[in-house]
Coordinates of C-alpha atoms and ligand atoms in Angstrom, one line a residue:
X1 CA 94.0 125.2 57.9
X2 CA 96.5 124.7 60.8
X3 CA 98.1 128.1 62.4
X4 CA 101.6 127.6 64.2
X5 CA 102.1 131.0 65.9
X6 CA 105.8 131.1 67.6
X7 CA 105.7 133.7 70.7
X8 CA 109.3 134.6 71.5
X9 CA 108.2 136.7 74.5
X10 CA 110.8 139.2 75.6
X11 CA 114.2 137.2 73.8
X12 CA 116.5 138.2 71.2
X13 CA 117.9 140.9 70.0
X14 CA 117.5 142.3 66.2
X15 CA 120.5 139.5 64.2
X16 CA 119.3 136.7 66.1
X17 CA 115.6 137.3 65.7
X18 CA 116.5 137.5 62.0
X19 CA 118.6 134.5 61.7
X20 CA 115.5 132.3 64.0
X21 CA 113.0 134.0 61.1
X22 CA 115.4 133.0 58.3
X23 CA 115.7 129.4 60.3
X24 CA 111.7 129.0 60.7
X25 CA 111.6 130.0 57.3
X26 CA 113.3 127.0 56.2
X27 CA 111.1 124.6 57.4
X28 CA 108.1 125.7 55.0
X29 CA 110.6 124.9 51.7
X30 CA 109.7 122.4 49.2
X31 CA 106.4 122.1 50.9
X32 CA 103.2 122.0 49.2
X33 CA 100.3 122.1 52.3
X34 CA 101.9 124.4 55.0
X35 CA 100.3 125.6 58.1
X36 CA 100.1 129.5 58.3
X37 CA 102.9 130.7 60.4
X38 CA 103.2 133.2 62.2
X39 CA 106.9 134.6 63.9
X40 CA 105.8 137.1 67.3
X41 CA 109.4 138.7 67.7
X42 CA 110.0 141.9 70.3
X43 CA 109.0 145.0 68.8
X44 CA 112.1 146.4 68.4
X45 CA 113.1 143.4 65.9
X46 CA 110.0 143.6 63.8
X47 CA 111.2 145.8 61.0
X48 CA 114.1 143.8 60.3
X49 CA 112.4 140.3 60.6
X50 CA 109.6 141.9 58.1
X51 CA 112.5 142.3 55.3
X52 CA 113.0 138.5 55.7
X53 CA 109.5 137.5 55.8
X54 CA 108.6 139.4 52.7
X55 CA 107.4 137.7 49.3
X56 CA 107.7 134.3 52.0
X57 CA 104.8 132.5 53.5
X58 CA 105.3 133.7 56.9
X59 CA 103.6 135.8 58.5
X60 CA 104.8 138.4 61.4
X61 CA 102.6 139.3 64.5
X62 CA 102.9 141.8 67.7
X63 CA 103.4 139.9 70.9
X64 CA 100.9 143.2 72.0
X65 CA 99.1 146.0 70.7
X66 CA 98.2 149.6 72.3
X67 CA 94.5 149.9 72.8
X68 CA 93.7 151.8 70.0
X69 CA 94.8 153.4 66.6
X70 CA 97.5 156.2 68.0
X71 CA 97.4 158.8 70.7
X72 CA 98.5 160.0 73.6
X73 CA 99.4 156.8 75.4
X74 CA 103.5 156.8 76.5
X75 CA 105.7 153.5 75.6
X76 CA 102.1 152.2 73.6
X77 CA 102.7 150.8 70.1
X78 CA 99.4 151.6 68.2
X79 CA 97.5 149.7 65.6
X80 CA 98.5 151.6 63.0
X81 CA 102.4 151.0 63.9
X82 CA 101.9 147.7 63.8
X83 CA 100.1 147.8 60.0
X84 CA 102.9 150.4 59.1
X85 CA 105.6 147.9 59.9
X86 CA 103.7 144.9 58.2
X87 CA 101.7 142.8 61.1
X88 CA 99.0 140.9 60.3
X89 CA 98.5 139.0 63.9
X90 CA 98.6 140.6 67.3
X91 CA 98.7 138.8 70.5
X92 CA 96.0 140.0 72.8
X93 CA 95.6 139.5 76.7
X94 CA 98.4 136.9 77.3
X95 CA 98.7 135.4 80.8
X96 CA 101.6 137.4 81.3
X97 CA 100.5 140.7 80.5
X98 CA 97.1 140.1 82.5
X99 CA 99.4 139.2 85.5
X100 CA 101.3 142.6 84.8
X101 CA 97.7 144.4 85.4
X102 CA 96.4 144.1 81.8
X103 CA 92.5 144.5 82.6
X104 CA 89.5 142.9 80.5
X105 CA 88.3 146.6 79.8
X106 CA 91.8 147.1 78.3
X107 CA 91.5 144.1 76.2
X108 CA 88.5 144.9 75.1
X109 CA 89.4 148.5 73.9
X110 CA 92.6 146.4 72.1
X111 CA 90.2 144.2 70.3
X112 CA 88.0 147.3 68.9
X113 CA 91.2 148.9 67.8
X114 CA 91.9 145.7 65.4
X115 CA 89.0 145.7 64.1
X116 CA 88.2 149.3 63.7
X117 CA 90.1 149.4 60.7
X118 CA 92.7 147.2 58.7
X119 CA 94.3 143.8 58.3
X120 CA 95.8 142.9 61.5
X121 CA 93.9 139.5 63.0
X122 CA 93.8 139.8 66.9
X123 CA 94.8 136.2 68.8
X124 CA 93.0 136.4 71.5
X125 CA 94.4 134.4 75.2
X126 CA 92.5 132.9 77.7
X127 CA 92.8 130.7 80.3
X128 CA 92.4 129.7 84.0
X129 CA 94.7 128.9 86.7
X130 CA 95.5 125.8 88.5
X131 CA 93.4 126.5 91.5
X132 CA 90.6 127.3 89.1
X133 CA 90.9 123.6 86.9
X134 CA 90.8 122.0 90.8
X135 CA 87.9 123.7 91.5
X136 CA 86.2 122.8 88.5
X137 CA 85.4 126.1 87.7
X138 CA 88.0 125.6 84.4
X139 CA 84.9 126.5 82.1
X140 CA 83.2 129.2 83.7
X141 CA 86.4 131.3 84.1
X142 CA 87.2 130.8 80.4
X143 CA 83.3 131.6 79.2
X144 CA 83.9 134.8 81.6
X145 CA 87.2 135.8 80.1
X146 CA 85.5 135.8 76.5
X147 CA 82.1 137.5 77.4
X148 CA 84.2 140.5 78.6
X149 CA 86.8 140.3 75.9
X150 CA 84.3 140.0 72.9
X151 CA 80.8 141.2 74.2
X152 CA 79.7 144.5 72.3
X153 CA 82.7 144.1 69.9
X154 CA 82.1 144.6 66.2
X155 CA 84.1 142.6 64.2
X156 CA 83.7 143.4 60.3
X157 CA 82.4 140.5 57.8
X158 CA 85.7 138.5 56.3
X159 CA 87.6 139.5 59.7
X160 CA 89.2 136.7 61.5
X161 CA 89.0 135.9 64.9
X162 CA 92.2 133.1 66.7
X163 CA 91.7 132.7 70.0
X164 CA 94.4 130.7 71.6
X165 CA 93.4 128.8 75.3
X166 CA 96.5 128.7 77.3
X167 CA 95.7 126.9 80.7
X168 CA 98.4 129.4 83.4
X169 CA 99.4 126.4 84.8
X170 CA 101.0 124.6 81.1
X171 CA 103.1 127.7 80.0
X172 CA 106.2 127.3 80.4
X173 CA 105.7 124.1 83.1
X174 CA 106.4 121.2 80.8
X175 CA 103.6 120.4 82.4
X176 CA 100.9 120.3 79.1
X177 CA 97.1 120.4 79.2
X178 CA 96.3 116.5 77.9
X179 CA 93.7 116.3 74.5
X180 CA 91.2 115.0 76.9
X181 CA 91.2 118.9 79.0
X182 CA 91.7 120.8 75.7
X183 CA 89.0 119.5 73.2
X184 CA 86.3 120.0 75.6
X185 CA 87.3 123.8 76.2
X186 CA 88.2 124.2 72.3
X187 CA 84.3 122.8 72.1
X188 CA 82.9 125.7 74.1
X189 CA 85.3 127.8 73.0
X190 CA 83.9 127.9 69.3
X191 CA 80.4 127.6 70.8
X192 CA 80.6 130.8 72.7
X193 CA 82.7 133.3 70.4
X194 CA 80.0 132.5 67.8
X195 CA 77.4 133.4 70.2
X196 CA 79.0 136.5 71.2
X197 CA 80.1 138.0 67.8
X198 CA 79.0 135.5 64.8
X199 CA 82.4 134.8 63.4
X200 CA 82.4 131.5 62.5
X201 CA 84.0 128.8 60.4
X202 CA 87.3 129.2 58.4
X203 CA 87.5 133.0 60.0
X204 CA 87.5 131.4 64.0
X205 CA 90.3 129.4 65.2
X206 CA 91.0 128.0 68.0
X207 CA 94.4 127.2 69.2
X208 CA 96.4 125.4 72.3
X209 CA 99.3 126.8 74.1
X210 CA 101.2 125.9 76.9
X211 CA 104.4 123.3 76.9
X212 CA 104.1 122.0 73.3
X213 CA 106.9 120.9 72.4
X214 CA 108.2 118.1 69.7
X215 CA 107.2 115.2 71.0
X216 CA 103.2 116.4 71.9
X217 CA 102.6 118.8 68.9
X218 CA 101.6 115.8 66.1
X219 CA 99.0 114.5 69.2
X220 CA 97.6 117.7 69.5
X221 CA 97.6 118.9 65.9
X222 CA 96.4 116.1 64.4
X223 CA 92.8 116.6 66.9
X224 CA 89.9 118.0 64.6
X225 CA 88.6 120.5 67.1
X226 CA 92.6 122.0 67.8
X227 CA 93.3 124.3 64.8
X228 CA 96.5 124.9 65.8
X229 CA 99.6 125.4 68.5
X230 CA 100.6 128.8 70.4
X231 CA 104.2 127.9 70.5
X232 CA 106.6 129.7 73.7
X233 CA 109.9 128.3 74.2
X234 CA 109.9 125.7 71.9
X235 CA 109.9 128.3 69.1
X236 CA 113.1 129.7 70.3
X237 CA 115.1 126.5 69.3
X238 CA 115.3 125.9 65.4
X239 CA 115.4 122.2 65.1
X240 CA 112.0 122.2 67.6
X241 CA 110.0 124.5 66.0
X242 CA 110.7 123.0 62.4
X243 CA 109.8 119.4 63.8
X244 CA 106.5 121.3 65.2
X245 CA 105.9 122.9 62.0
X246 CA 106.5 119.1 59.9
X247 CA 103.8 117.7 62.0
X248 CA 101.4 120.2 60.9
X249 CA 102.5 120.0 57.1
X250 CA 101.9 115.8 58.2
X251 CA 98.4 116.2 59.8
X252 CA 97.4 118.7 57.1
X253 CA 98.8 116.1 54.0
X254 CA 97.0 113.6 55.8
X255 CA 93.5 115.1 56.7
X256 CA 93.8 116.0 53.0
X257 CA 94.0 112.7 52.0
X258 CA 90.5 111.5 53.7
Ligands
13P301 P1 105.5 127.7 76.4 O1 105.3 127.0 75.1 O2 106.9 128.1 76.7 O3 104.9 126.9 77.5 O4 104.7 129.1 76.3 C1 103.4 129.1 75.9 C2 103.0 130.5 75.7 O5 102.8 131.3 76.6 C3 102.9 130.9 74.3 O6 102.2 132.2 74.2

């Protein structure tokens, strides 16, 4: 299986999140092998993109998740808002909201909250800097971001775990990590979150994000090891994210075939 998870970070409002859902839909028509896709609208556009995604084969995620079920925490959306309104992905940790404060002990309590109860399937981000890859240190910082993310966490049997490595210095820089820097890091990616919490197989994947865009998402895709794309501002702009999706229905038809 191939996941294409579009983030639409903090665009659109309600109609045109709808008529980009309706749009992405599209792409998945007539199809017989599709990847599992996932649409991350704002939160205030999630009931209405739901009604469109319903009896479809797209999924909706949160771009976030409160860190925990419901409580006392101001402007939070809880875990169980998000199951009431139909999620079945959250994004958890993305560079952005790390950079806004979001600590690894917060993560971590957004994690248990996923999996304390319900359906929703947390994607998990990591990733380094620049100044960390040029140090070398790419690795270490990644292994360091899961051990405190994932360590102690009990995941239930049959829960999935995506985990999506998104190097700071590809989002949104047209500047994308190259197969050779990802499939080593997707490697010890797997490695490690099977360590830490024995999910394994068809219930861990592990995803690239960071520039993907039309003309690198069959190169990337169609890499064993990469079970899927993280997709930012390509996602926004129909005809890209429909190419992005064909390529997975392509390497999925083909692989397949073998
Ligand atoms: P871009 O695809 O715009 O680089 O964004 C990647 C990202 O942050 C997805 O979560």
């Amino acid at each position: 299986m191939k996941y294409i998870i579009a983030n639409w970070k903090m665009n659109l409002g309600i109609r045109e999140s709808v008529a980009l859902a309706r749009g992405t839909l599209h792409a998945l028509q007539g199809k017989e092998k599709v990847p599992e896709v996932v649409v991350c609208p704002s939160f205030t556009a999630l009931a209405e993109v739901r009604k469109t995604l319903s009896r479809t084969r797209m999924f909706l995620g949160a771009q976030n998740v409160g860190p925990g079920r419901a409580g006392a925490f101001t402007g939070e959306v809880g875990v169980s808002q998000l199951e009431d309104i139909g999620c079945t992905f959250a994004i958890v940790g993305h560079s952005e909201r790390r950079s806004l404060g979001e600590t690894d002990s917060t993560i971590g309590k957004k994690l248990a909250g996923l999996y304390e109860t319900g359906n929703i399937t947390p994607i998990l981000c990591v990733g380094e800097s620049k100044d960390v890859r040029d140090a070398g240190e790419a690795e270490k910082f990644v292994k360091k971001e899961l051990k405190d993310a994932l360590s102690g966490l009990k995941i239930g049997r049959r829960r999935k775990l995506l985990i999506a490595y998104e190097p700071l210095w590809a989002i949104g820089t047209g500047k994308p990590a190259s197969v050779l820097e990802i499939v080593p890091m997707q490697e010890m990616i797997r490695k490690v979150v099977t360590d830490i919490t024995g999910v394994d197989g068809a219930d861990l994947a592990v995803l690239y994000g960071g520039s993907v865009d039309t003309e690198n998402a069959y190169g990337f895709l169609r890499e064993p090891s990469i079970d899927g794309l993280l997709v930012g501002g390509a996602s926004l702009k129909i005809h890209d994210i429909h190419a992005i999706i064909e390529s997975a229905c392509e390497v999925m038809t083909a692989q397949e075939s073998l």
